[in-house]
Coordinates of C-alpha atoms in Angstrom, one line a residue:
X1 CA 0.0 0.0 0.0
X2 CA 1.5 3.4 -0.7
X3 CA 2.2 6.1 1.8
X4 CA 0.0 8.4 -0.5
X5 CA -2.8 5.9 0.3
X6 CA -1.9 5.5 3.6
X7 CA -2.5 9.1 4.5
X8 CA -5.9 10.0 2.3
X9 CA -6.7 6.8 5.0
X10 CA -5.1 8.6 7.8
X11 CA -6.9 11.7 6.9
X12 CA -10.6 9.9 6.0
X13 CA -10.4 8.8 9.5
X14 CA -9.6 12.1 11.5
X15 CA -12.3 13.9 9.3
X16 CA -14.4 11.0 10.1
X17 CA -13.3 11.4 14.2
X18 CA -13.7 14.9 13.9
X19 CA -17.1 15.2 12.2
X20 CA -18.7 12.5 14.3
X21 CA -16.9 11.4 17.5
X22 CA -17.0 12.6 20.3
X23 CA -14.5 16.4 21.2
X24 CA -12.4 16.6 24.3
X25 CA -10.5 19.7 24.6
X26 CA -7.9 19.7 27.6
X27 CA -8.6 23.6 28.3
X28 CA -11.8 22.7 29.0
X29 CA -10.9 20.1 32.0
X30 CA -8.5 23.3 33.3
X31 CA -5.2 22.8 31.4
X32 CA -3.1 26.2 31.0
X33 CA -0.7 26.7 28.1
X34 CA 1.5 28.8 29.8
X35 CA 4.4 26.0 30.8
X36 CA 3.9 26.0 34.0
X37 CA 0.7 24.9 35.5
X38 CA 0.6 21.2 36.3
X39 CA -1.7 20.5 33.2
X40 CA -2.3 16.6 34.4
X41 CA -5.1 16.5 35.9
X42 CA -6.7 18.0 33.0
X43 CA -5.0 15.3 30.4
X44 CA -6.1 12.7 32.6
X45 CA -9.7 13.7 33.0
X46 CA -9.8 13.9 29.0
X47 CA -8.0 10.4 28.6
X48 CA -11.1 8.9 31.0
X49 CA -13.3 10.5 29.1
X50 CA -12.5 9.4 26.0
X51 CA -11.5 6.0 27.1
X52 CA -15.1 5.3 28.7
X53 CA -16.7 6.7 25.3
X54 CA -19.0 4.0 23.1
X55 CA -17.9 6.9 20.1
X56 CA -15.0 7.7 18.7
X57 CA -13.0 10.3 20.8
X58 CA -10.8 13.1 20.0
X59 CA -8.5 14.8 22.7
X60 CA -7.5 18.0 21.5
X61 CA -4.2 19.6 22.8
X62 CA -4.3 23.1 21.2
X63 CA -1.2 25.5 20.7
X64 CA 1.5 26.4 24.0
X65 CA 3.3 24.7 26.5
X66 CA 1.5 22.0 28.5
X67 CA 3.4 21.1 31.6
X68 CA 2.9 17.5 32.7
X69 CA 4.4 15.6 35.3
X70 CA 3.4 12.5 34.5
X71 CA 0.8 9.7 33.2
X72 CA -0.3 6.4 33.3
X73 CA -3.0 6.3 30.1
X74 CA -5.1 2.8 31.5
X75 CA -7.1 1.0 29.1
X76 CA -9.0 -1.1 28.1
X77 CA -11.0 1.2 26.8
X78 CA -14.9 0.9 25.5
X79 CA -13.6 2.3 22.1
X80 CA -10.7 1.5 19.9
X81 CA -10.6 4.6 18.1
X82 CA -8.9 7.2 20.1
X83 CA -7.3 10.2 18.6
X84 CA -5.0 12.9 20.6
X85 CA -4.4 15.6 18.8
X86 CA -1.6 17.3 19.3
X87 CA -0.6 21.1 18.4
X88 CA 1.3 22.3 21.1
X89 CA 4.0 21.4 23.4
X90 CA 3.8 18.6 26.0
X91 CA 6.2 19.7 29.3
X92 CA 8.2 17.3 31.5
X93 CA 9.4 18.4 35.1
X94 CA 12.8 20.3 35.0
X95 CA 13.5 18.9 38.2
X96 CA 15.2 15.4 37.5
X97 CA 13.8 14.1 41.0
X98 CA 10.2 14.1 40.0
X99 CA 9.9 11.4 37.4
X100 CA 13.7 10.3 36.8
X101 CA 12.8 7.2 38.7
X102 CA 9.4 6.3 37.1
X103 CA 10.7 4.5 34.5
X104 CA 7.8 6.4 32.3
X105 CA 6.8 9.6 31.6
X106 CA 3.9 9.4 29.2
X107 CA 2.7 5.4 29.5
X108 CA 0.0 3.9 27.5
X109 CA -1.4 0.3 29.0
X110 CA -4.0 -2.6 27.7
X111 CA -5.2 0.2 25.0
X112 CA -6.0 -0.7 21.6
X113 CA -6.5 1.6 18.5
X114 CA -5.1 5.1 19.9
X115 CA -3.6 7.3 17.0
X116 CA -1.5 10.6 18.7
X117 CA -0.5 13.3 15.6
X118 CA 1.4 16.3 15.7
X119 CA 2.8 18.3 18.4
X120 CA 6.6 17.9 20.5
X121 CA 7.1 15.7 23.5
X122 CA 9.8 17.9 25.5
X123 CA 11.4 15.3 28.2
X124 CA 13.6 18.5 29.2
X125 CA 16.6 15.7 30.0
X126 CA 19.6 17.7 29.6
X127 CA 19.3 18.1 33.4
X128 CA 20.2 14.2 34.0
X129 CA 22.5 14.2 31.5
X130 CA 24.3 16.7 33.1
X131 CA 24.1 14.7 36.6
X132 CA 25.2 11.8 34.8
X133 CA 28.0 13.4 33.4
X134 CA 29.1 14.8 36.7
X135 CA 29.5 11.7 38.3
X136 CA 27.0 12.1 41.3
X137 CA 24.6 10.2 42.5
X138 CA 21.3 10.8 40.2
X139 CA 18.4 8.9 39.2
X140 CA 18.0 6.3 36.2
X141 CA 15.8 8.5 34.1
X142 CA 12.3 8.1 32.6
X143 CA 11.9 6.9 28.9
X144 CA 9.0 10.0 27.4
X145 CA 6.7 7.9 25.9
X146 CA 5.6 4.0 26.3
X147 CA 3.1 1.6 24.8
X148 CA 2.7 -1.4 26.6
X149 CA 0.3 -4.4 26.3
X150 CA -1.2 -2.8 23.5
X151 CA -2.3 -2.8 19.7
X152 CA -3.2 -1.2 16.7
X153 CA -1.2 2.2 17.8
X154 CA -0.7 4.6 15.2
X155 CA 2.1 7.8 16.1
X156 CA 2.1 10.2 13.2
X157 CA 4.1 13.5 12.8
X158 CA 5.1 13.6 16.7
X159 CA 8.2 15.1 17.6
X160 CA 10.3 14.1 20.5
X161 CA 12.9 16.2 22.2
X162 CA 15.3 15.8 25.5
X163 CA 14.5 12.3 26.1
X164 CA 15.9 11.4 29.3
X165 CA 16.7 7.5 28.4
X166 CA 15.5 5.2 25.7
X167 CA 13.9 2.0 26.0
X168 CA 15.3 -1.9 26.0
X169 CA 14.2 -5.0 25.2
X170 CA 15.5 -8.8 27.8
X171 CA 16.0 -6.1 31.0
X172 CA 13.5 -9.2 32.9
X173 CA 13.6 -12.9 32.1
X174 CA 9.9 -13.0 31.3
X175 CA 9.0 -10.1 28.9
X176 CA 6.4 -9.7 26.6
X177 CA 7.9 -9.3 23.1
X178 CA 7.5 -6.5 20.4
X179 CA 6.0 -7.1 17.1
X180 CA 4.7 -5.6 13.6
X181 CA 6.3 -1.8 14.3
X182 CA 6.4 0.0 11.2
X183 CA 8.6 3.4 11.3
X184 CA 8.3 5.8 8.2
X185 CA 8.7 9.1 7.1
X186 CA 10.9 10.3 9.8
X187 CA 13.6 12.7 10.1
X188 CA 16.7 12.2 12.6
X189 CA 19.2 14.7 13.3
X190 CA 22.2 14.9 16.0
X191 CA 21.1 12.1 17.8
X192 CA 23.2 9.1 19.8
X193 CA 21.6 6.5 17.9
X194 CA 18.7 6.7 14.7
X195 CA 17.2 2.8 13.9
X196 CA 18.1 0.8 17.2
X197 CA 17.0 -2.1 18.5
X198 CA 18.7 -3.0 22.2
X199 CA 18.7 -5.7 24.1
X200 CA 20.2 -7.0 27.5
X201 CA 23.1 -9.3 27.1
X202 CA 21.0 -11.6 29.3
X203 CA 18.4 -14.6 29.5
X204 CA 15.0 -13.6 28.0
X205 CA 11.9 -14.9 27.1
X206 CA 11.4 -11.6 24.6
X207 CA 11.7 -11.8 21.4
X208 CA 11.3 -8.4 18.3
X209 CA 10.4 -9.2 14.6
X210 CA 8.6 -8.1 11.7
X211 CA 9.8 -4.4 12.6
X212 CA 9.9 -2.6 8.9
X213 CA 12.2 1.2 9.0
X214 CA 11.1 2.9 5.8
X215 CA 11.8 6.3 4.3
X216 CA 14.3 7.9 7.2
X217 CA 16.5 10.5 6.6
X218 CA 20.0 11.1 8.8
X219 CA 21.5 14.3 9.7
X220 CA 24.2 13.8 11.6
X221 CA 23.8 10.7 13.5
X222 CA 26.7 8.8 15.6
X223 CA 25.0 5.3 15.0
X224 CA 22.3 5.6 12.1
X225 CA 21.3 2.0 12.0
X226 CA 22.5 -0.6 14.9
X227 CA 21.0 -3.8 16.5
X228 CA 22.5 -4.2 20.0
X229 CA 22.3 -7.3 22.0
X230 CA 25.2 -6.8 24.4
X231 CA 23.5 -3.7 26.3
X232 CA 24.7 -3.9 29.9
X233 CA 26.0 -1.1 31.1
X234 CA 28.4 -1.0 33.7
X235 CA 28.9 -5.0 32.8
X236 CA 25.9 -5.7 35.4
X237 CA 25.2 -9.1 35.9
X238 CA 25.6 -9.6 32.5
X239 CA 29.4 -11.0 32.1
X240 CA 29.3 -14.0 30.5
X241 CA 25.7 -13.9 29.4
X242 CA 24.4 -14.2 25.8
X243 CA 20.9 -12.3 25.2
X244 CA 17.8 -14.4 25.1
X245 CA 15.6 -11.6 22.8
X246 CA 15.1 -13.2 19.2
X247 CA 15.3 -10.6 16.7
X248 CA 14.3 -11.5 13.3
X249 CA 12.6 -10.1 10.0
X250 CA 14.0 -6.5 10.3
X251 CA 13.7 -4.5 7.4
X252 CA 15.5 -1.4 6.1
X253 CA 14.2 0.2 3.1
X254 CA 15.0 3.8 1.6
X255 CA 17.4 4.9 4.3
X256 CA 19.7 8.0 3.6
X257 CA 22.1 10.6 5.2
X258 CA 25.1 11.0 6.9
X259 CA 26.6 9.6 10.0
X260 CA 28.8 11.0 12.7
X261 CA 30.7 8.1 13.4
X262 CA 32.8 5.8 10.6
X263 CA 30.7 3.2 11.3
X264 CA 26.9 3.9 10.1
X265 CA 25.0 0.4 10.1
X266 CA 26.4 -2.0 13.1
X267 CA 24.5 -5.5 13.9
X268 CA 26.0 -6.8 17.4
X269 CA 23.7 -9.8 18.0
X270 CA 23.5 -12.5 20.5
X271 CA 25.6 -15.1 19.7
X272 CA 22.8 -17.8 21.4
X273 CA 19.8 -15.9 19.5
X274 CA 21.7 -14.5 16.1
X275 CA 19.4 -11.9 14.0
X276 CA 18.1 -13.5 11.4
X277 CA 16.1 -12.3 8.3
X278 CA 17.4 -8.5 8.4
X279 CA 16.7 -7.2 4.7
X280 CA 18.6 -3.8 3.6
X281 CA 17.2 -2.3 0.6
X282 CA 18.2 1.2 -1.3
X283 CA 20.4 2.4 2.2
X284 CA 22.8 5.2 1.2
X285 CA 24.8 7.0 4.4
X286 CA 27.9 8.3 4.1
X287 CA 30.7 9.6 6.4
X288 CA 32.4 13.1 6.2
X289 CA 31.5 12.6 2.0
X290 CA 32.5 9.4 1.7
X291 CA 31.2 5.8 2.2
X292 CA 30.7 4.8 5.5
X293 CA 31.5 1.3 7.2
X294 CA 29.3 -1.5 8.3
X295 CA 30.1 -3.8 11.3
X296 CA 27.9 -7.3 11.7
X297 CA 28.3 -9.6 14.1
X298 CA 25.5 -13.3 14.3
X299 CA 23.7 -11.3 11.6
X300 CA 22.2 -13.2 9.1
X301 CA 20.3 -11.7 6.1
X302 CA 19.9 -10.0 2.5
X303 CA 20.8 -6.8 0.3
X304 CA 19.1 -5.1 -2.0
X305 CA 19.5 -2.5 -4.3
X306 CA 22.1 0.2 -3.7
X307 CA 23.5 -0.5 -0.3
X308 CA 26.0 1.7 1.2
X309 CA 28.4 0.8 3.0
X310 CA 28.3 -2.1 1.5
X311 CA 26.4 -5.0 3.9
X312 CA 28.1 -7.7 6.1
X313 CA 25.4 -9.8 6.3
X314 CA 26.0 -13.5 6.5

């Protein structure tokens, strides 16, 4: 199906919410653009609205700064067609105390069908960061925005800033896996890492696959594309450990730009539970004007098209 498809289909259905479902505006539950009222309770009151809804629901963030400290969006829900609309700014606390150990900042559970378009998600990190760097005691961070248990989630034209951490996959031995993600049309610039998939370099029950990255550009990025199943830091009880995550049927398809780093595209897989079935089609990054390099490592799969740097898949 093409993307041009794919959107008159995203846009048929947010006319159709729009005309038809049912209109929550966060103002009108309190919320205060202004960047510093605690905006939550208002977003939360929306969210149960909408949830407990037999219609359609839109929840409609208009233009300015929200500030949120943090929420837990519980589902099931008596729809499965939730839309937030998002124009403005969504706010995380400055102060690195007040979610940095919540794991979460924004965390969607059990729902099914929720679509959120537009706006920016502002985790406001670079205070951790700078603990971090400084060597004091701080806490682990909060990852901006989760999905868990849930289906049929759309995110379209959302832009994420100052993330204080981002997620992995094997941390428990028991995990739920991740399956049929689809990633398109996005744009990444000056970031640690662009495509990743991480894992712990431990037992898990886990497993990621059928995951398709389509139509990214790079600007800029120290690892573009990379598959990591050695993440432990600080060697953790991990030594010694081979990840349990399967990863297979990763696709790469019309991915372009530049790296930071020499090597753009690096597969570091679990030597127990290779990657198998990762498919690289039309990739073209380069480094300071010239190819870059790739680095695989119990990666298994196939190239397509122009690929560059050239793939080092088994």
């Amino acid at each position: 199906m093409s993307s041009f498809i794919l959107a008159l289909i995203f846009i048929s259905l947010t006319s159709s919410l729009l005309a038809t479902g049912a209109q929550y505006n966060v103002l009108s539950y309190g919320a205060k653009p202004d960047g510093k009222t605690d905006s939550t309770k208002a977003l939360v009151s929306a969210w149960k609205q909408a949830c407990a809804s037999t219609r359609p629901a839109t929840i409609t963030i208009p233009a300015g700064r929200f500030f949120i400290s943090k929420i837990l969006f519980q589902g099931p829900c008596k729809n499965t067609a939730i839309l937030i609309s998002i124009d403005g700014t969504l706010v995380a606390p400055s102060d690195i105390w007040a979610i940095g150990n919540a794991g979460n900042w924004l965390h969607f559970e059990n729902v099914n069908g929720v679509t959120v378009s537009g706006g920016v998600l502002d985790g406001q990190g670079s205070g951790l960061w700078s603990c971090k760097a400084s060597g004091k005691h701080c806490p682990s961070g909060a990852t901006s925005l989760r999905f868990s248990g849930s289906r049929n989630i759309a995110i379209t034209g959302l832009t994420s800033l100052n993330s204080q951490i981002i997620g992995s996959l094997g941390k428990d031995l028991r995990e739920a896996g991740v399956q049929n993600v689809t990633v398109k049309s996005a744009r990444i610039a000056g970031t640690q890492n662009g495509l990743r998939i991480k894992s712990w370099g431990r037992p898990s029950s886990g497993f990621a696959r059928n995951i398709i990255f389509q139509h990214v550009a790079m600007n800029n990025v120290n690892n573009p594309i990379i598959i990591d199943q050695n993440y432990c830091p600080h060697n953790k009880n991990c030594p010694g450990q081979a990840s349990g995550v399967k990863i297979n049927d990763v696709t790469y398809q019309d991915i372009h730009g530049t790296s930071a780093t020499e090597v753009a595209v690096k597969f570091d897989c679990s030597k127990r539970n290779p990657c198998t079935g990762i498919r690289m089609e039309d990739v073209k990054i380069t480094y300071n004007n010239r190819p870059a390099d790739a680095s695989c490592n119990n990666a298994d799969g196939k190239a397509s098209g122009v690929v560059q740097p050239s793939s080092c898949l088994s």
